[in-house]
XYZ file of C-alpha atoms in Angstrom:
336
model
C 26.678 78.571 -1.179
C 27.971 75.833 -3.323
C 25.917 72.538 -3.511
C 28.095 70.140 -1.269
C 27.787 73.032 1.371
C 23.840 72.772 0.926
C 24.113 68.665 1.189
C 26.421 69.019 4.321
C 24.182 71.729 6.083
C 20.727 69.067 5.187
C 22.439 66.252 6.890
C 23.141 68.649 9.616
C 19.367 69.264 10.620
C 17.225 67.106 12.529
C 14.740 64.779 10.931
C 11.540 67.068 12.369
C 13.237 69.511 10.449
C 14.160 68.083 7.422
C 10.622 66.588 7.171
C 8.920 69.916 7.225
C 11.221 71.182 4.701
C 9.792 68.273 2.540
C 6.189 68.884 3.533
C 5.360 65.926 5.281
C 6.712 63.435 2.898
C 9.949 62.282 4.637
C 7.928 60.948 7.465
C 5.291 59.225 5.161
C 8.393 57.631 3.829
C 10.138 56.424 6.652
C 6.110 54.888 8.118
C 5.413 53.037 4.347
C 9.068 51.607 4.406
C 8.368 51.213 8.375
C 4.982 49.643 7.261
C 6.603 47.053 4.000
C 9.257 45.664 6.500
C 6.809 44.671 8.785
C 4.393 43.492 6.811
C 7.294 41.206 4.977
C 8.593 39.773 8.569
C 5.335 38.887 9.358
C 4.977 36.995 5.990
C 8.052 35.570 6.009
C 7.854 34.434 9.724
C 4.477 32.781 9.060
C 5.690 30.864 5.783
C 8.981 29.782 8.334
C 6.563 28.414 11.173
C 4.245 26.940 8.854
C 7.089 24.772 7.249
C 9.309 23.925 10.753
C 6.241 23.847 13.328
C 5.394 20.103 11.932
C 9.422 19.279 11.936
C 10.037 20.498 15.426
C 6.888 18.517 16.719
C 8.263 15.723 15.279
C 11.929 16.340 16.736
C 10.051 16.927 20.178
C 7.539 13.917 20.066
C 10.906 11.692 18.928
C 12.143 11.978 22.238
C 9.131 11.159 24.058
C 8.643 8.021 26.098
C 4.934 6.616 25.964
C 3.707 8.169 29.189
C 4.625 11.696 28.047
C 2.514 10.838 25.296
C -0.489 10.953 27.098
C 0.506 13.387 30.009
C -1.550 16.479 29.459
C 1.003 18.470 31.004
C 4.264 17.736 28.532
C 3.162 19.708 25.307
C 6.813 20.663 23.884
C 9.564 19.466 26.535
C 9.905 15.309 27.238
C 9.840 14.903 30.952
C 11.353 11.929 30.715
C 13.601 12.114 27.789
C 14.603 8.969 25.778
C 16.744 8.108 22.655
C 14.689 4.414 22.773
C 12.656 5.237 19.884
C 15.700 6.048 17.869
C 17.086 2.538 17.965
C 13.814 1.051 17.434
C 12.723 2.948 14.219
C 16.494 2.113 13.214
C 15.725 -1.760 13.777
C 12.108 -1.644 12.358
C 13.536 -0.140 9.305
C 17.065 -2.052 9.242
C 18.092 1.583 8.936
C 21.533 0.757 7.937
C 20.950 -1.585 4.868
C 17.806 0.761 4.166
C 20.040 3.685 3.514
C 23.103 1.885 1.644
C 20.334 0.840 -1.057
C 18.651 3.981 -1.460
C 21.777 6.100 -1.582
C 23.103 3.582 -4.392
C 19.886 3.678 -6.174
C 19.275 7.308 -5.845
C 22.478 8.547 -6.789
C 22.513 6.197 -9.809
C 19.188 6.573 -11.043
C 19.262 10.680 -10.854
C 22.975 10.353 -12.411
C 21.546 8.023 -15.238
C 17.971 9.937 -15.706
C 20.220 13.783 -16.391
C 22.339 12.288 -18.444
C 19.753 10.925 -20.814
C 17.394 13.972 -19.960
C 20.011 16.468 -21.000
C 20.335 15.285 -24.445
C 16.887 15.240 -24.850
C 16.445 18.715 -23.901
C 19.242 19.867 -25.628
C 17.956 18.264 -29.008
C 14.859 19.839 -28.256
C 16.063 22.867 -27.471
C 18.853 22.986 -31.005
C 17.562 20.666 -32.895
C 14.725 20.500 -36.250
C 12.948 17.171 -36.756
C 10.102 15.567 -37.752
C 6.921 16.394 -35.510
C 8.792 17.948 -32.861
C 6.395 19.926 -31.334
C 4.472 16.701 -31.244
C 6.346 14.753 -29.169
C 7.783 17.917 -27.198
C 3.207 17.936 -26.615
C 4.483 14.434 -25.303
C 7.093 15.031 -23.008
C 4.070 18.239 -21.071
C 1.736 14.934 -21.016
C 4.592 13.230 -19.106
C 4.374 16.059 -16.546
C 1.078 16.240 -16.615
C -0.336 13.076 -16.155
C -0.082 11.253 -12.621
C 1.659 7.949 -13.142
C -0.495 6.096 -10.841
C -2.918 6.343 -13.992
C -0.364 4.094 -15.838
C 0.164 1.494 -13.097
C -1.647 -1.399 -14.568
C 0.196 -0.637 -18.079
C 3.656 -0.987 -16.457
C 2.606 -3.921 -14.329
C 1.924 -6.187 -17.764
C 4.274 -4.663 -19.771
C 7.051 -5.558 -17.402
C 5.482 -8.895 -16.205
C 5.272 -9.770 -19.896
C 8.410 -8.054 -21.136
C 9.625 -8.639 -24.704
C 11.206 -6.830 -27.610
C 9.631 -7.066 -30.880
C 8.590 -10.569 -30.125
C 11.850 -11.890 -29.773
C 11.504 -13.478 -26.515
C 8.308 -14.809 -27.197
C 9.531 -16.457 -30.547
C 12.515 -18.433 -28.096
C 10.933 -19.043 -25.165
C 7.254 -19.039 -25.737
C 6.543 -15.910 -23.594
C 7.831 -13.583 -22.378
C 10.382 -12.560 -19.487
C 8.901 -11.790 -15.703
C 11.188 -8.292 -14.813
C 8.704 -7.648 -11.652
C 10.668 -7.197 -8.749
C 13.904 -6.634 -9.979
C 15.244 -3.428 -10.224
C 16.057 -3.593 -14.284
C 12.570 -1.863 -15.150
C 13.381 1.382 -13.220
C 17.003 1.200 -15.278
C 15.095 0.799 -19.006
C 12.251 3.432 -17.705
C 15.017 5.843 -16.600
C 16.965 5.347 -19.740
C 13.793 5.867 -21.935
C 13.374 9.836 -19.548
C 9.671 7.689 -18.616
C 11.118 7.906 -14.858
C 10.489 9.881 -11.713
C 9.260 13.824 -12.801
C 11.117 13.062 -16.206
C 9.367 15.554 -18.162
C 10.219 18.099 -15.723
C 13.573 17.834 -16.247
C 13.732 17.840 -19.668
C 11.526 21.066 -19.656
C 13.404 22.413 -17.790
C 16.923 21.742 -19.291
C 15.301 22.452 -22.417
C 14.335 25.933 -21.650
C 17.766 27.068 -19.851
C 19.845 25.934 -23.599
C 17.115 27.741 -25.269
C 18.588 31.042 -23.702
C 22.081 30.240 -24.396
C 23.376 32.555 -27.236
C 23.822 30.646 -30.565
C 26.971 32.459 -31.340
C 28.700 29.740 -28.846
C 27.665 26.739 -31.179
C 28.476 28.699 -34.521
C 31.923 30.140 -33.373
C 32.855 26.297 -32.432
C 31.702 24.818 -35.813
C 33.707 27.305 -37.682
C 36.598 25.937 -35.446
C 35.720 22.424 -36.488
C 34.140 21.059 -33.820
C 31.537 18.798 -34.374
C 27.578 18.633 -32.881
C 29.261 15.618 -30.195
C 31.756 17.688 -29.341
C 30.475 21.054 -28.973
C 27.975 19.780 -26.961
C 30.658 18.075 -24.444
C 33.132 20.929 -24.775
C 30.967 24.104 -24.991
C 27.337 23.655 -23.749
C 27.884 21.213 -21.214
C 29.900 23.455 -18.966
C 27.385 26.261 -19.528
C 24.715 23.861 -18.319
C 26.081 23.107 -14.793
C 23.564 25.575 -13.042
C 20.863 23.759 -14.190
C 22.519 20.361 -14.234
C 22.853 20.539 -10.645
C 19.733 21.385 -9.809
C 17.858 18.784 -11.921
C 20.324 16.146 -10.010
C 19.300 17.653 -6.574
C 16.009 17.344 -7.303
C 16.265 13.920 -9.278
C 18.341 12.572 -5.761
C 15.677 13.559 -3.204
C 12.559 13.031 -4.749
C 14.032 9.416 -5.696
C 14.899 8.889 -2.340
C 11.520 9.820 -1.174
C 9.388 7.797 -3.521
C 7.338 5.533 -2.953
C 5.084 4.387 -6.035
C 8.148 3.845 -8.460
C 9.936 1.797 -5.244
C 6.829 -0.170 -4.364
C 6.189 -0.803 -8.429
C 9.549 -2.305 -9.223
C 12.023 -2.475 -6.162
C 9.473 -4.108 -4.098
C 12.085 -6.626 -3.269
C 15.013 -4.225 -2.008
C 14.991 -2.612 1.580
C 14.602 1.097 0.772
C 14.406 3.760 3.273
C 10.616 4.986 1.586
C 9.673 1.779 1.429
C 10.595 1.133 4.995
C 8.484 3.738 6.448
C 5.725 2.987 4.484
C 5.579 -0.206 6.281
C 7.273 0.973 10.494
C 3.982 0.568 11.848
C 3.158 -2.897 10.967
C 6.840 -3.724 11.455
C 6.016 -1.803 15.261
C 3.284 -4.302 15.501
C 4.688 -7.445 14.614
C 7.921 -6.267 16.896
C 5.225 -5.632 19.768
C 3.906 -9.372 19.217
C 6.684 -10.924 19.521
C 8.019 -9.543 22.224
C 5.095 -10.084 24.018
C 4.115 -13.154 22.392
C 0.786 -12.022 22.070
C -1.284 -9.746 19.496
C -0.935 -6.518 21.104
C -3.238 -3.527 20.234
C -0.221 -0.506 19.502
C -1.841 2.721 20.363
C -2.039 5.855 17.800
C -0.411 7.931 19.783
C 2.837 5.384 20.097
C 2.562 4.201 16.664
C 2.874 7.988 15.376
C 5.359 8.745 17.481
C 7.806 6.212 15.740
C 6.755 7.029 12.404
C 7.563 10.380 13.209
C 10.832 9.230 14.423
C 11.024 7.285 11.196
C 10.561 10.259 9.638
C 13.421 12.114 10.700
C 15.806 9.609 10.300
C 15.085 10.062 6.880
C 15.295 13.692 6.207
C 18.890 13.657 8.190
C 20.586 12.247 5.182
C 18.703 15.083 2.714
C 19.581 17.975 5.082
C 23.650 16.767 5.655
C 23.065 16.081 1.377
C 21.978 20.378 1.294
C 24.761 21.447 4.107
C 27.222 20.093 1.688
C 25.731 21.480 -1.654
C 23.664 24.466 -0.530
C 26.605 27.294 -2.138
C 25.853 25.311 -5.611
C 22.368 24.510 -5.406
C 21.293 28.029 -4.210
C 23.946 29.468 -7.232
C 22.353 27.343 -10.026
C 18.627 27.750 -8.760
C 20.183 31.305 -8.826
C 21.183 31.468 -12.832
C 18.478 29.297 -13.731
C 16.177 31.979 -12.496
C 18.052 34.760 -14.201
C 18.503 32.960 -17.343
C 14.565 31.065 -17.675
């Protein structure tokens, strides 16, 4: 009997049979795989529920009115459903202008903070020079150290800016840059922004495991450092390009220290929430034209509300840019 006749008469027999044939260990095969798949869906269901239970109470409490609220008998489902608190978080926050500002300031702070955080890591990552390992000790202290621990710092060094005494020497002090928005600018320019360091970990570590070859064959071609870096490593960066600007957009739009600190002044979307339920009760007041007392229950139901309104703009940002993000999270992975 030749061997594919032996393969073709095994496939032939039943699985009782084929498992005493293998003393017992076809079965204990097909229960441990049996046993790993369950055990994963059961995992991987829990981690799901634990991260969209608090999102779908929130989607379901949105649509509440206030006496559903306290009706013992509506857990999930509205009985009376309404789209009211919609238009009022959207007023409270003056959703419209809110979002304009932090989209513009978003997308140009996380454009501004890659670019500069790129050629950081790069030179960190190709470069010799004095005390590098020193400052690169730096940029983990960055990542380490909770900028709420440097609040006071920024606050005088921005309400007293100057440069080398210059200002002070013409005007007799220096300038007042609170509440504008040119300190988040200079901090993003100097990679002192929002999660900074990370990125320039980050970006330093994926050039790191790009093959030298790549630079050498384009110096021998005559390319210089500016160039090479532009022509050749730039496109081999994209992966984790993209996924430092993902991350740059949403946790910028999401802030709310760096927002309060300097763009105190500008309607913001993170700002806006931070502030819906005073806004709720100074809305209630006048209406009324008396100080109200806004219950928890009502006052948590529009900050959830609030809430969602701003995620919608992240999760349309990921529909659009999931193939790339999930690709370059994909090669970073294989490459860090």
């Amino acid at each position: 009997m030749t061997n594919m006749e032996s393969k073709t008469g095994y496939k032939k027999l039943t699985f009782w049979e084929r498992n005493r044939l293998s003393g017992g260990y076809l079965l204990k095969k097909v229960i441990m795989e049996w046993g790993v798949s369950i055990v994963r869906f059961i995992l991987l269901f829990g981690m799901c529920f634990l991260i969209l239970q608090p999102i779908l109470n929130k989607i379901s409490v949105s649509f509440m009115t206030e006496k559903d609220l306290y009706n013992p008998i509506v857990i999930s489902i509205p009985e009376h459903f309404t789209t009211g608190n919609y238009r009022l978080a959207a007023e409270l926050m003056s959703y419209k202008q809110a979002v304009m500002n932090s989209l513009l300031i978003s997308l140009t702070i996380a454009a501004l903070q890659i670019a500069v955080c790129t050629l950081v890591g790069y030179g960190f990552a190709r470069f010799e020079f004095p005390l590098k390992k020193f400052w690169f000790a730096m940029v983990i202290l960055v990542i380490l150290i909770p900028p709420q621990t440097i609040a006071s710092s920024l606050h005088l060094h921005f309400r007293y800016f100057d440069i080398l005494g210059i200002f002070k020497l013409i005007n007799g002090e220096g300038i007042n840059l609170r509440g504008s928005k040119i300190p988040y600018y200079l901090m993003s320019a100097g990679c002192m922004g929002l999660k900074n360091g990370l990125y320039i970990y980050m970006i330093r570590q994926y050039f790191r495991n790009i093959p030298g070859d790549l630079e050498e064959a384009a110096y021998v071609d005559g390319c210089g450092t500016l160039k090479t870096f532009i022509r050749i490593m730039l496109p081999q960066a994209k992966p984790i390009i993209t996924s430092c600007f993902l991350f740059a957009f949403v946790w910028q739009w999401t802030d709310g220290f760096y927002s309060r600190m300097f763009l105190g002044n500008t309607k913001l979307v993170s700002t806006a929430l931070s502030r819906i339920v005073d806004s709720l009760g100074a809305y209630i007041q006048r209406i009324n034209g008396v100080k109200t007392t806004i219950s928890i229950a009502y006052s948590n139901c529009i900050l959830a509300t609030g809430t969602l309104m701003i995620i919608v703009p992240l999760i349309v940002l990921y529909l659009f840019a999931q193939r790339s993000f999930v690709e370059s999270i994909s090669a970073t992975g294989i490459k860090m």
